[in-house]
Coordinates of C-alpha atoms and ligand atoms in Angstrom, one line a residue:
M709 CA 105.5 75.4 84.5
H710 CA 101.8 74.1 83.8
I711 CA 99.4 77.0 84.7
L712 CA 95.6 76.6 84.4
V713 CA 93.8 79.8 83.5
T714 CA 90.1 79.7 84.1
G715 CA 88.2 82.4 82.0
G716 CA 91.2 81.9 79.8
A717 CA 89.3 83.1 76.6
G718 CA 88.2 86.3 78.5
F719 CA 89.7 89.7 78.2
I720 CA 92.2 89.3 80.9
G721 CA 92.7 85.7 80.7
S722 CA 93.5 85.6 77.0
H723 CA 96.1 88.3 77.5
L724 CA 97.6 86.4 80.3
S725 CA 97.5 83.2 78.6
E726 CA 99.4 84.6 75.6
R727 CA 102.1 86.0 77.9
L728 CA 102.5 82.8 80.0
I729 CA 103.0 80.8 76.5
A730 CA 105.5 83.6 75.4
D731 CA 107.4 83.1 78.6
G732 CA 107.7 79.2 77.9
H733 CA 105.0 77.9 80.2
T734 CA 102.3 75.3 79.3
V735 CA 98.8 76.5 79.6
T736 CA 95.4 75.2 79.9
A737 CA 92.6 77.6 79.3
L738 CA 89.1 76.9 80.6
D739 CA 86.2 78.7 79.7
D740 CA 82.5 78.5 79.0
L741 CA 82.6 81.2 76.3
S742 CA 79.6 83.1 78.1
T743 CA 81.5 86.3 77.7
G744 CA 84.8 85.0 76.4
Q745 CA 85.7 84.3 72.7
V746 CA 87.7 81.7 71.1
S747 CA 89.1 84.4 68.7
N748 CA 90.7 86.1 71.7
L749 CA 93.0 83.1 71.5
A750 CA 93.8 83.3 67.9
G751 CA 97.5 84.2 68.5
I752 CA 98.0 80.9 70.7
M753 CA 95.6 78.5 69.3
G754 CA 97.5 75.4 67.8
H755 CA 100.5 76.4 69.9
Q756 CA 102.0 73.1 71.1
G757 CA 102.0 74.3 74.8
F758 CA 98.5 75.6 74.9
E759 CA 95.2 73.8 75.2
F760 CA 91.8 75.3 75.2
I761 CA 89.0 73.4 76.9
E762 CA 85.3 74.6 76.6
G763 CA 83.8 74.0 80.0
T764 CA 82.4 75.6 83.0
I765 CA 83.9 76.2 86.6
L766 CA 80.5 74.7 87.8
D767 CA 81.7 71.3 86.4
R768 CA 83.3 70.0 89.6
P769 CA 85.1 66.6 88.2
L770 CA 86.3 68.9 85.3
V771 CA 87.7 71.4 87.4
A772 CA 89.1 68.8 89.8
E773 CA 90.9 67.1 86.7
L774 CA 92.3 70.3 85.3
V775 CA 93.6 71.7 88.5
A776 CA 95.1 68.2 89.3
R777 CA 97.3 68.8 86.2
A778 CA 98.3 72.3 87.0
D779 CA 101.3 73.7 88.9
K780 CA 99.6 77.1 89.4
V781 CA 95.8 78.3 88.7
F782 CA 94.8 81.7 87.9
H783 CA 91.1 81.6 88.6
L784 CA 89.8 84.6 86.5
A785 CA 86.5 82.7 85.2
A786 CA 83.4 84.8 86.6
A787 CA 80.3 86.4 85.6
V788 CA 81.7 90.1 85.0
G789 CA 80.5 93.4 83.9
V790 CA 77.9 95.6 85.5
K791 CA 75.4 95.1 82.6
K792 CA 75.6 91.4 82.8
I793 CA 75.3 91.1 86.5
M794 CA 72.2 93.3 86.4
E795 CA 70.6 91.4 83.6
E796 CA 71.4 87.9 85.2
P797 CA 71.8 88.4 89.0
S798 CA 71.0 85.2 90.5
R799 CA 73.1 83.1 87.6
S800 CA 76.1 85.5 88.4
I801 CA 76.0 85.0 92.0
L802 CA 75.8 81.2 91.6
T803 CA 78.8 81.4 89.1
N804 CA 81.0 83.6 91.1
V805 CA 80.4 81.6 94.5
A806 CA 80.0 77.9 93.5
G807 CA 82.7 78.2 90.8
T808 CA 85.4 79.6 93.1
E809 CA 84.4 76.9 95.7
N810 CA 85.1 74.3 93.0
V811 CA 88.3 75.5 92.1
L812 CA 89.5 76.0 95.6
D813 CA 88.2 72.6 96.7
A814 CA 90.3 71.2 93.8
A815 CA 93.5 73.0 94.7
L816 CA 93.3 71.6 98.2
A817 CA 94.0 68.2 96.8
D818 CA 97.8 69.0 95.8
M819 CA 97.8 72.4 97.6
T820 CA 98.2 74.2 94.3
H821 CA 99.0 77.8 94.3
T822 CA 95.7 79.7 93.4
F823 CA 95.2 83.3 92.3
V824 CA 91.6 84.2 93.0
A825 CA 90.3 87.1 90.8
S826 CA 88.3 89.7 92.7
T827 CA 87.3 93.1 92.1
S828 CA 87.6 96.8 93.1
E829 CA 83.8 96.5 93.5
V830 CA 84.2 95.0 96.9
Y831 CA 85.3 98.6 98.2
G832 CA 81.8 99.5 97.4
K833 CA 80.6 102.8 98.8
T834 CA 83.8 103.3 100.8
T835 CA 84.4 107.0 101.2
K836 CA 88.1 106.6 102.4
F837 CA 90.5 107.3 99.5
P838 CA 92.6 105.7 98.2
F839 CA 91.4 102.4 98.9
S840 CA 93.8 100.1 100.7
E841 CA 93.7 96.4 100.9
D842 CA 92.9 96.3 104.7
D843 CA 90.2 99.0 104.5
D844 CA 86.5 98.3 105.6
L845 CA 84.4 97.3 102.9
T846 CA 81.0 99.1 102.4
I847 CA 78.5 97.7 100.2
G848 CA 74.8 99.0 99.5
A849 CA 71.3 97.6 100.4
T850 CA 70.3 94.0 99.0
K851 CA 67.5 95.6 96.9
N852 CA 70.2 97.2 94.8
L853 CA 71.5 94.1 92.9
R854 CA 74.7 95.6 91.7
W855 CA 76.2 95.0 95.0
S856 CA 75.5 91.3 94.6
Y857 CA 78.7 91.1 92.5
A858 CA 80.7 92.8 95.3
C859 CA 79.1 90.4 97.9
A860 CA 79.8 87.2 95.8
K861 CA 83.5 88.4 95.2
T862 CA 83.9 89.2 98.8
L863 CA 82.8 85.7 99.8
D864 CA 85.3 84.4 97.2
E865 CA 88.1 86.3 98.9
F866 CA 86.9 84.9 102.4
L867 CA 86.9 81.5 101.1
A868 CA 90.4 81.8 99.7
L869 CA 91.8 83.2 103.0
A870 CA 89.9 80.9 105.2
H871 CA 91.5 78.0 103.2
A872 CA 95.0 79.6 103.7
R873 CA 94.4 80.1 107.3
E874 CA 92.9 76.4 108.1
T875 CA 95.2 74.4 105.8
G876 CA 97.9 76.8 104.6
L877 CA 96.5 76.6 101.1
P878 CA 98.7 79.0 98.9
V879 CA 96.2 81.6 97.7
T880 CA 96.5 85.2 96.3
V881 CA 93.6 87.7 95.8
L882 CA 93.8 90.0 93.1
R883 CA 91.4 92.9 93.4
F884 CA 91.2 94.3 89.7
F885 CA 90.5 97.8 89.1
N886 CA 89.2 99.1 85.6
T887 CA 91.4 97.0 83.4
T888 CA 91.0 97.8 79.7
G889 CA 92.9 97.7 76.5
P890 CA 92.9 95.9 73.1
R891 CA 90.4 93.1 72.7
Q892 CA 87.9 94.3 75.4
T893 CA 84.4 94.3 74.1
G894 CA 81.8 97.0 74.9
R895 CA 79.1 94.4 75.0
Y896 CA 78.8 93.8 78.9
G897 CA 78.6 97.7 79.4
M898 CA 82.7 98.6 79.8
V899 CA 83.0 102.1 79.1
L900 CA 86.1 102.5 77.1
P901 CA 85.5 100.2 74.3
N902 CA 81.8 101.6 74.1
F903 CA 83.1 105.1 73.8
V904 CA 85.9 104.2 71.2
K905 CA 83.6 102.2 69.1
A906 CA 80.9 105.0 69.0
A907 CA 83.6 107.7 68.5
L908 CA 84.9 105.7 65.4
E909 CA 81.4 105.1 64.0
G910 CA 80.4 108.8 64.6
R911 CA 77.7 108.0 67.0
P912 CA 77.3 110.2 70.3
L913 CA 79.2 108.8 73.5
M914 CA 76.7 108.0 76.1
V915 CA 77.8 109.3 79.4
H916 CA 75.7 108.0 82.3
G917 CA 74.6 110.2 85.0
T918 CA 76.4 113.5 85.3
G919 CA 79.7 112.0 84.0
E920 CA 81.4 113.4 87.0
Q921 CA 81.9 110.0 88.6
S922 CA 85.4 108.8 88.2
R923 CA 87.6 105.8 87.6
C924 CA 91.4 104.7 87.1
F925 CA 92.1 102.8 84.0
G926 CA 94.8 100.3 83.8
H927 CA 96.4 98.6 80.5
V928 CA 95.9 95.0 80.3
R929 CA 99.5 94.6 79.3
D930 CA 100.5 96.1 82.8
V931 CA 98.1 94.0 84.6
V932 CA 99.6 90.8 83.1
D933 CA 103.0 92.1 84.0
A934 CA 101.8 92.4 87.8
L935 CA 100.2 88.8 87.5
C936 CA 103.4 87.4 86.2
L937 CA 105.7 89.0 88.9
L938 CA 103.2 88.0 91.6
M939 CA 103.3 84.4 90.4
E940 CA 107.0 84.1 91.0
N941 CA 107.1 85.8 94.4
P942 CA 106.5 83.9 97.7
A943 CA 105.7 87.1 99.4
A944 CA 102.3 87.1 97.6
L945 CA 101.0 84.1 99.3
G946 CA 98.0 84.7 101.4
E947 CA 97.9 88.3 100.6
V948 CA 95.4 90.6 98.8
F949 CA 96.4 93.0 96.0
N950 CA 94.9 95.9 94.5
I951 CA 95.7 95.7 90.7
G952 CA 95.4 98.9 88.8
T953 CA 96.6 102.6 88.3
D954 CA 95.9 105.5 90.7
R955 CA 95.5 108.1 87.8
E956 CA 92.0 109.4 88.0
V957 CA 89.8 110.6 85.3
T958 CA 85.9 111.4 85.4
I959 CA 83.7 109.6 82.7
R960 CA 83.0 112.9 80.9
G961 CA 86.8 113.6 80.8
L962 CA 87.3 110.4 79.5
A963 CA 84.7 110.8 76.5
E964 CA 86.3 114.1 75.7
Q965 CA 89.8 112.4 75.4
V966 CA 88.3 109.7 73.3
I967 CA 86.7 112.2 71.0
T968 CA 90.2 114.1 70.7
A969 CA 92.1 111.0 70.2
T970 CA 90.0 109.5 67.2
G971 CA 89.4 112.9 65.7
S972 CA 85.8 112.1 65.7
S973 CA 82.8 114.5 65.2
S974 CA 80.8 112.7 67.7
G975 CA 79.3 114.5 70.7
I976 CA 78.6 113.7 74.3
E977 CA 75.2 112.7 75.3
L978 CA 74.3 112.6 79.1
V979 CA 72.0 109.6 79.8
P980 CA 70.2 109.1 83.1
Y981 CA 71.2 105.7 84.8
A982 CA 67.4 104.8 84.9
Q983 CA 67.5 104.6 81.0
V984 CA 70.3 102.3 80.9
Y985 CA 70.4 99.8 83.9
P986 CA 67.4 98.0 85.4
E987 CA 66.0 98.8 88.7
G988 CA 68.4 98.3 91.6
F989 CA 71.4 100.0 90.1
E990 CA 73.5 102.4 92.0
D991 CA 76.9 103.7 90.6
M992 CA 80.2 104.1 92.6
E993 CA 81.1 107.9 92.4
R994 CA 84.8 107.3 92.9
R995 CA 87.1 104.5 92.6
L996 CA 90.7 105.2 93.6
P997 CA 93.2 102.3 94.4
D998 CA 96.3 102.5 96.7
V999 CA 98.6 100.4 94.7
S1000 CA 101.7 100.8 96.9
K1001 CA 101.5 97.3 98.3
L1002 CA 101.9 95.8 94.7
E1003 CA 104.9 98.0 94.1
R1004 CA 106.3 97.2 97.4
V1005 CA 106.2 93.6 97.0
T1006 CA 107.1 93.4 93.2
G1007 CA 108.9 96.6 92.5
F1008 CA 106.4 97.2 89.7
R1009 CA 103.7 99.8 89.3
P1010 CA 101.4 100.1 86.2
T1011 CA 102.3 103.2 84.4
T1012 CA 101.0 103.3 81.0
P1013 CA 99.1 106.4 80.5
L1014 CA 95.5 106.8 79.6
E1015 CA 96.4 108.4 76.2
R1016 CA 98.3 105.1 75.2
I1017 CA 95.7 103.0 76.3
I1018 CA 93.1 104.8 74.3
E1019 CA 95.6 104.7 71.3
D1020 CA 95.8 101.1 71.6
I1021 CA 92.1 100.4 71.7
I1022 CA 91.7 102.6 68.8
A1023 CA 94.2 100.8 66.6
D1024 CA 92.6 97.5 67.7
M1025 CA 89.2 98.4 66.7
R1026 CA 90.4 99.9 63.4
Q1027 CA 92.0 96.8 62.5
P1028 CA 89.9 94.6 59.8
A1029 CA 88.2 91.8 61.5
E1030 CA 89.8 88.5 60.5
V1031 CA 87.6 86.3 58.2
Ligands
LIG651 N1 79.5 104.4 81.5 C1 79.1 105.2 80.6 N2 78.8 104.8 79.5 C2 79.0 103.7 78.9 C3 79.5 102.7 79.7 C4 79.7 103.0 81.0 O1 79.3 106.4 81.0 O2 78.7 103.4 77.7 C5 79.9 104.7 82.9 C6 79.4 103.8 84.1 O3 78.0 104.2 84.4 C7 80.3 103.9 85.2 C8 81.5 104.0 84.4 O4 81.3 104.6 83.0 O5 80.0 105.2 85.9 C9 82.6 102.8 84.3 O6 81.8 101.8 83.9 P1 82.3 100.3 83.7 O7 81.0 99.5 83.4 O8 83.3 100.5 82.4 O9 82.9 100.0 84.8 P2 82.7 100.1 86.3 O10 81.4 100.6 86.6 O11 82.8 98.7 86.8 O12 83.5 100.9 87.0

């Protein structure tokens, strides 16, 4: 199959592209390199089944041309990372809404099955745990710009499902929970690469707030496995899936595990949110997915333990940079 991966040079996109090539597919990766990096594709660049196009999902004619050539589309390109969203809120909203509109409009031409990347952020401040796909979504006030990301992604979901309802467009919505692993950069705020890098360099691990907020971390390899299974499964059509694990850890607990795993002499420093994020930030205290739907439909449940995920990130960061 020929598969278009938007955001193909990004963290999840590059792992997915590699896997699709390994499975014998032909892949076109579209990426504007705003947060993605060509070096993420080093393993498949030059492979005869792989093509990298530097360009943006805001370029409608380009998107139309690339979607027309594809049998399936993974639309992963987006402005991501809390830090980036907070720093460039209006641009992020535009990319996340107009970009998805372009991809879905293009998919309508040949009714191409499109996977739309969404996020656990859409659950917002929901206090019913675990979060299930059919739960109500509760985002914060518009003055807290963090929620603009959740709102833009919610609109993407509505648009995809509306096309599915109106025209039968084959779509699948993927709500990614905290996905991590080798190659993820800490530059856009993601916590695990930041902690591992600090620990390896002997700097303090900066834990925001009290550190009692919790998350569930999934290995990118498990996430890619889940995507490949959904790709082959007709039961995924028109559906929304939580993609992640349901093993919870507090951010302070995570910092402690990273220090132990690296054998670092680093300490933990608590930093007030106001010192790290611009005004308009509000953290999610807890984020716990119900992943039973993914397991029911695919028979697969991401299971790589956090210890292993941390080890893989440490090994990746210890590797000497290629020159
Ligand atoms: N965080 C932290 N130190 C860091 C980066 C993040 O304590 O260096 C916290 C952040 O405030 C949040 C959690 O870790 O409570 C997860 O942050 P991340 O940006 O990785 O993901 P998200 O907030 O989207 O879950």
